[in-house]
Every structure is written in C-alpha cells, then in structure tokens.
Amino acid sequence: MADNLAPIAKAIDFLVEERDRQPGLDETAEFVGLSPQHFQRVFKKGAGVSPKRFLQYLAANDAKAALARGESVFDASLSAGLSGPSRLHDLFLVSEAMTPGAYRNKGEGLTIHYGAADGPFGRAIIGATEKGICWLSFAGVKSVEDQIREMQEDWRAADFVRDDEHIAPIASQAFAFASNQNCDGQLRLHVKGTNFQLKVWEALLKIPAGALVTYGDLANGIGKPKASRAVGAAVGANMISLLIPCHRVILASGVVHNYRWGADRKRAILALEQAQVAA
C-alpha cells in the first residue's frame, strides 16, 4: 500500500503548493512521474476521489460552510452524550487511556514498536503498544529522526523497538480508516493525557469527516465554555494525528492556522475529507 500512497502524497503536496493556479491532470501527472491515465487511477484508488475533485475542494476553502455543518452535527452528537453511540468511530475505532499511574510514569514497563511509513499526506511516524497506536505524526516540518526523538521523549520511560515491518500493516489500517475506506477489524488507540485532555480528545472523535468546529464549539461541547484557550492547548497536545482529528478544529474566522505538522498539510487533509464526503 505504501508504494501506491507515495505518488499520492507527492501529488497532494504539489497541488496544495500550486492551488491558486489550478494545475491540470497532465501537469500533475508529469510532476509525479506517471502517465495521466495511470496517475488518475492511482490517485482515485488511494484517495477515494479524483485529483480534479480534490483540487476543487482545496481551492474552494469553504471553511464557513464546513463550520456550519460541524456545529449542527457536533451539537447533535454531544446531545447523545460523549459516551453514546456515534457513526463510524465507535464501530471501527476503540480508544483506551493509560491509567493515571502509567501516565505519571511516562510509559514505564511499556514496549513501543515504531516505524515510518508513506501515507497519503507524506511520511508518517507511527508508534504502537500492545494495546494500540500511541503515536502518529508526520515528517516535513521536522525530520523523521526529530519526530522519533519527540516520541521517545514523550514516552521517555518506555522501551522502544524500531520495526517497520511490524508497523506496516498498522499503518495501512490507519491510512485506510483516515481515508474513509474499508478498514479490516477495529483500529485501537492507546492514549496518554490528563483527564482534561482526554475529555477534549474524546470530543474530537465526535466531529465527522467533512465538518469543522471552532475552539469555542469544542469548549461548549465539553461543558467548559470559558476554557477555549485550555481546549486549544489540549487540541495541540494530541499526538495521534488523523485518527484523533484535531485538524477539524479551526478559528471562528475560518482561517486554517497553526498545525503541528504544517498548515498546508492541514489544508490538504481537510480538502480531501470534504471531497470524499461529497463524492
């Protein structure tokens, strides 16, 4: 799967950078190094939409409409209770939090297998305990080596084993889930955070693909309407990108701003999600 996703990631980077002039299929295919017909097939199979549709949503930057959708769907989801049933995530994604003791001990006694894999949004670094994925970040703003060091610092008492072969099927499952494609079995997460962070991340899982919410919406949703700044800090502390969708939170103005792994990557993720939902 990684071999098929590498040209998609390269194309997405190119289209994001050149979005204002709307490059065509032939130019994008040439940049990636494939024939137009083959590139079209590869992109649509891996991304779920055509390059043209992705570029349309990337250029539209329809954040206000997505915010309106997000507010209504998010409110309805939260009215059922954060632990209540909700669409795909509760069926295919299970999240387990570390115990308070394990959190304080920074992962002491845990073994984390980790590796790098090519995904639709570039090179990803993934770490997993026996209970699930505990880390998913992107190289680009920082190198693969820097991301690995950051993961090791975050889980500083854990034992780390570099094993790209072990991570490969986990990565494939994660990318399929994040791309709204068939996902074999349940995807399990093993999260580490304060009680407040966990509550914010649980709320993030209630935001459906194609919708956006503001930090104020999120603060209201968890019953802390005056805690937008603290909510923003908790969103920024999320270390399992894509799967815990911190990218679906933006400013009330509709501006796509700071993202730990790059604002352009956030734009690409949001555009692809919105294109997939509309397909």
PDB file of N, CA and C in Angstrom, residues 47-50 53-55 57-58 178-181 209-211 269-279:
ATOM      1  N   ALA A  47      -6.940   7.751  -2.822  1.00  0.00           N
ATOM      2  CA  ALA A  47      -7.529   8.893  -2.124  1.00  0.00           C
ATOM      3  C   ALA A  47      -9.049   8.853  -2.086  1.00  0.00           C
ATOM      4  N   GLY A  48      -9.653   8.048  -2.951  1.00  0.00           N
ATOM      5  CA  GLY A  48     -11.106   7.935  -2.942  1.00  0.00           C
ATOM      6  C   GLY A  48     -11.818   8.966  -3.797  1.00  0.00           C
ATOM      7  N   VAL A  49     -11.068   9.920  -4.343  1.00  0.00           N
ATOM      8  CA  VAL A  49     -11.635  10.947  -5.225  1.00  0.00           C
ATOM      9  C   VAL A  49     -10.622  11.219  -6.333  1.00  0.00           C
ATOM     10  N   SER A  50     -11.063  11.891  -7.382  1.00  0.00           N
ATOM     11  CA  SER A  50     -10.156  12.235  -8.476  1.00  0.00           C
ATOM     12  C   SER A  50      -9.276  13.417  -8.072  1.00  0.00           C
ATOM     13  N   ARG A  53     -11.316  16.679  -8.346  1.00  0.00           N
ATOM     14  CA  ARG A  53     -12.249  16.955  -7.244  1.00  0.00           C
ATOM     15  C   ARG A  53     -11.489  17.422  -6.004  1.00  0.00           C
ATOM     16  N   PHE A  54     -10.365  16.777  -5.718  1.00  0.00           N
ATOM     17  CA  PHE A  54      -9.557  17.210  -4.577  1.00  0.00           C
ATOM     18  C   PHE A  54      -9.146  18.667  -4.741  1.00  0.00           C
ATOM     19  N   LEU A  55      -8.680  19.036  -5.927  1.00  0.00           N
ATOM     20  CA  LEU A  55      -8.224  20.403  -6.171  1.00  0.00           C
ATOM     21  C   LEU A  55      -9.374  21.396  -6.067  1.00  0.00           C
ATOM     22  N   TYR A  57     -11.955  21.240  -4.069  1.00  0.00           N
ATOM     23  CA  TYR A  57     -12.231  21.492  -2.657  1.00  0.00           C
ATOM     24  C   TYR A  57     -11.073  22.204  -1.978  1.00  0.00           C
ATOM     25  N   LEU A  58      -9.882  21.960  -2.457  1.00  0.00           N
ATOM     26  CA  LEU A  58      -8.720  22.650  -1.918  1.00  0.00           C
ATOM     27  C   LEU A  58      -8.790  24.137  -2.236  1.00  0.00           C
ATOM     28  N   ALA A 178      -8.436   6.563   7.964  1.00  0.00           N
ATOM     29  CA  ALA A 178      -8.414   8.013   7.828  1.00  0.00           C
ATOM     30  C   ALA A 178      -8.888   8.462   6.455  1.00  0.00           C
ATOM     31  N   SER A 179      -8.765   7.592   5.442  1.00  0.00           N
ATOM     32  CA  SER A 179      -9.208   7.921   4.085  1.00  0.00           C
ATOM     33  C   SER A 179     -10.639   7.477   3.819  1.00  0.00           C
ATOM     34  N   ASN A 180     -11.336   7.058   4.885  1.00  0.00           N
ATOM     35  CA  ASN A 180     -12.749   6.688   4.768  1.00  0.00           C
ATOM     36  C   ASN A 180     -12.938   5.472   3.877  1.00  0.00           C
ATOM     37  N   GLN A 181     -11.949   4.570   3.876  1.00  0.00           N
ATOM     38  CA  GLN A 181     -12.024   3.359   3.084  1.00  0.00           C
ATOM     39  C   GLN A 181     -12.220   2.159   4.002  1.00  0.00           C
ATOM     40  N   ALA A 209     -16.022  13.542   9.523  1.00  0.00           N
ATOM     41  CA  ALA A 209     -15.238  13.986   8.374  1.00  0.00           C
ATOM     42  C   ALA A 209     -16.063  14.937   7.523  1.00  0.00           C
ATOM     43  N   GLY A 210     -15.421  15.980   7.027  1.00  0.00           N
ATOM     44  CA  GLY A 210     -16.105  16.960   6.196  1.00  0.00           C
ATOM     45  C   GLY A 210     -16.694  18.113   6.975  1.00  0.00           C
ATOM     46  N   ALA A 211     -16.644  18.048   8.297  1.00  0.00           N
ATOM     47  CA  ALA A 211     -17.183  19.112   9.145  1.00  0.00           C
ATOM     48  C   ALA A 211     -16.053  19.727   9.961  1.00  0.00           C
ATOM     49  N   ILE A 269      -5.561  17.706   4.227  1.00  0.00           N
ATOM     50  CA  ILE A 269      -6.398  16.718   4.915  1.00  0.00           C
ATOM     51  C   ILE A 269      -7.860  17.143   4.868  1.00  0.00           C
ATOM     52  N   LEU A 270      -8.118  18.409   5.175  1.00  0.00           N
ATOM     53  CA  LEU A 270      -9.498  18.901   5.193  1.00  0.00           C
ATOM     54  C   LEU A 270     -10.118  18.869   3.799  1.00  0.00           C
ATOM     55  N   ALA A 271      -9.357  19.275   2.788  1.00  0.00           N
ATOM     56  CA  ALA A 271      -9.888  19.271   1.420  1.00  0.00           C
ATOM     57  C   ALA A 271     -10.228  17.858   0.973  1.00  0.00           C
ATOM     58  N   LEU A 272      -9.360  16.904   1.282  1.00  0.00           N
ATOM     59  CA  LEU A 272      -9.623  15.527   0.869  1.00  0.00           C
ATOM     60  C   LEU A 272     -10.842  14.975   1.598  1.00  0.00           C
ATOM     61  N   GLU A 273     -10.964  15.258   2.894  1.00  0.00           N
ATOM     62  CA  GLU A 273     -12.133  14.778   3.638  1.00  0.00           C
ATOM     63  C   GLU A 273     -13.421  15.350   3.064  1.00  0.00           C
ATOM     64  N   GLN A 274     -13.420  16.649   2.774  1.00  0.00           N
ATOM     65  CA  GLN A 274     -14.632  17.274   2.251  1.00  0.00           C
ATOM     66  C   GLN A 274     -14.972  16.741   0.863  1.00  0.00           C
ATOM     67  N   ALA A 275     -13.956  16.490   0.049  1.00  0.00           N
ATOM     68  CA  ALA A 275     -14.193  15.922  -1.279  1.00  0.00           C
ATOM     69  C   ALA A 275     -14.744  14.505  -1.180  1.00  0.00           C
ATOM     70  N   GLN A 276     -14.219  13.719  -0.237  1.00  0.00           N
ATOM     71  CA  GLN A 276     -14.695  12.342  -0.062  1.00  0.00           C
ATOM     72  C   GLN A 276     -16.144  12.309   0.402  1.00  0.00           C
ATOM     73  N   VAL A 277     -16.483  13.193   1.332  1.00  0.00           N
ATOM     74  CA  VAL A 277     -17.853  13.229   1.849  1.00  0.00           C
ATOM     75  C   VAL A 277     -18.834  13.616   0.747  1.00  0.00           C
ATOM     76  N   ALA A 278     -18.413  14.514  -0.135  1.00  0.00           N
ATOM     77  CA  ALA A 278     -19.293  14.989  -1.208  1.00  0.00           C
ATOM     78  C   ALA A 278     -19.372  14.022  -2.381  1.00  0.00           C
ATOM     79  N   ALA A 279     -18.432  13.079  -2.441  1.00  0.00           N
ATOM     80  CA  ALA A 279     -18.375  12.171  -3.604  1.00  0.00           C
ATOM     81  C   ALA A 279     -19.587  11.255  -3.645  1.00  0.00           C
TER      82      ALA A 279
END
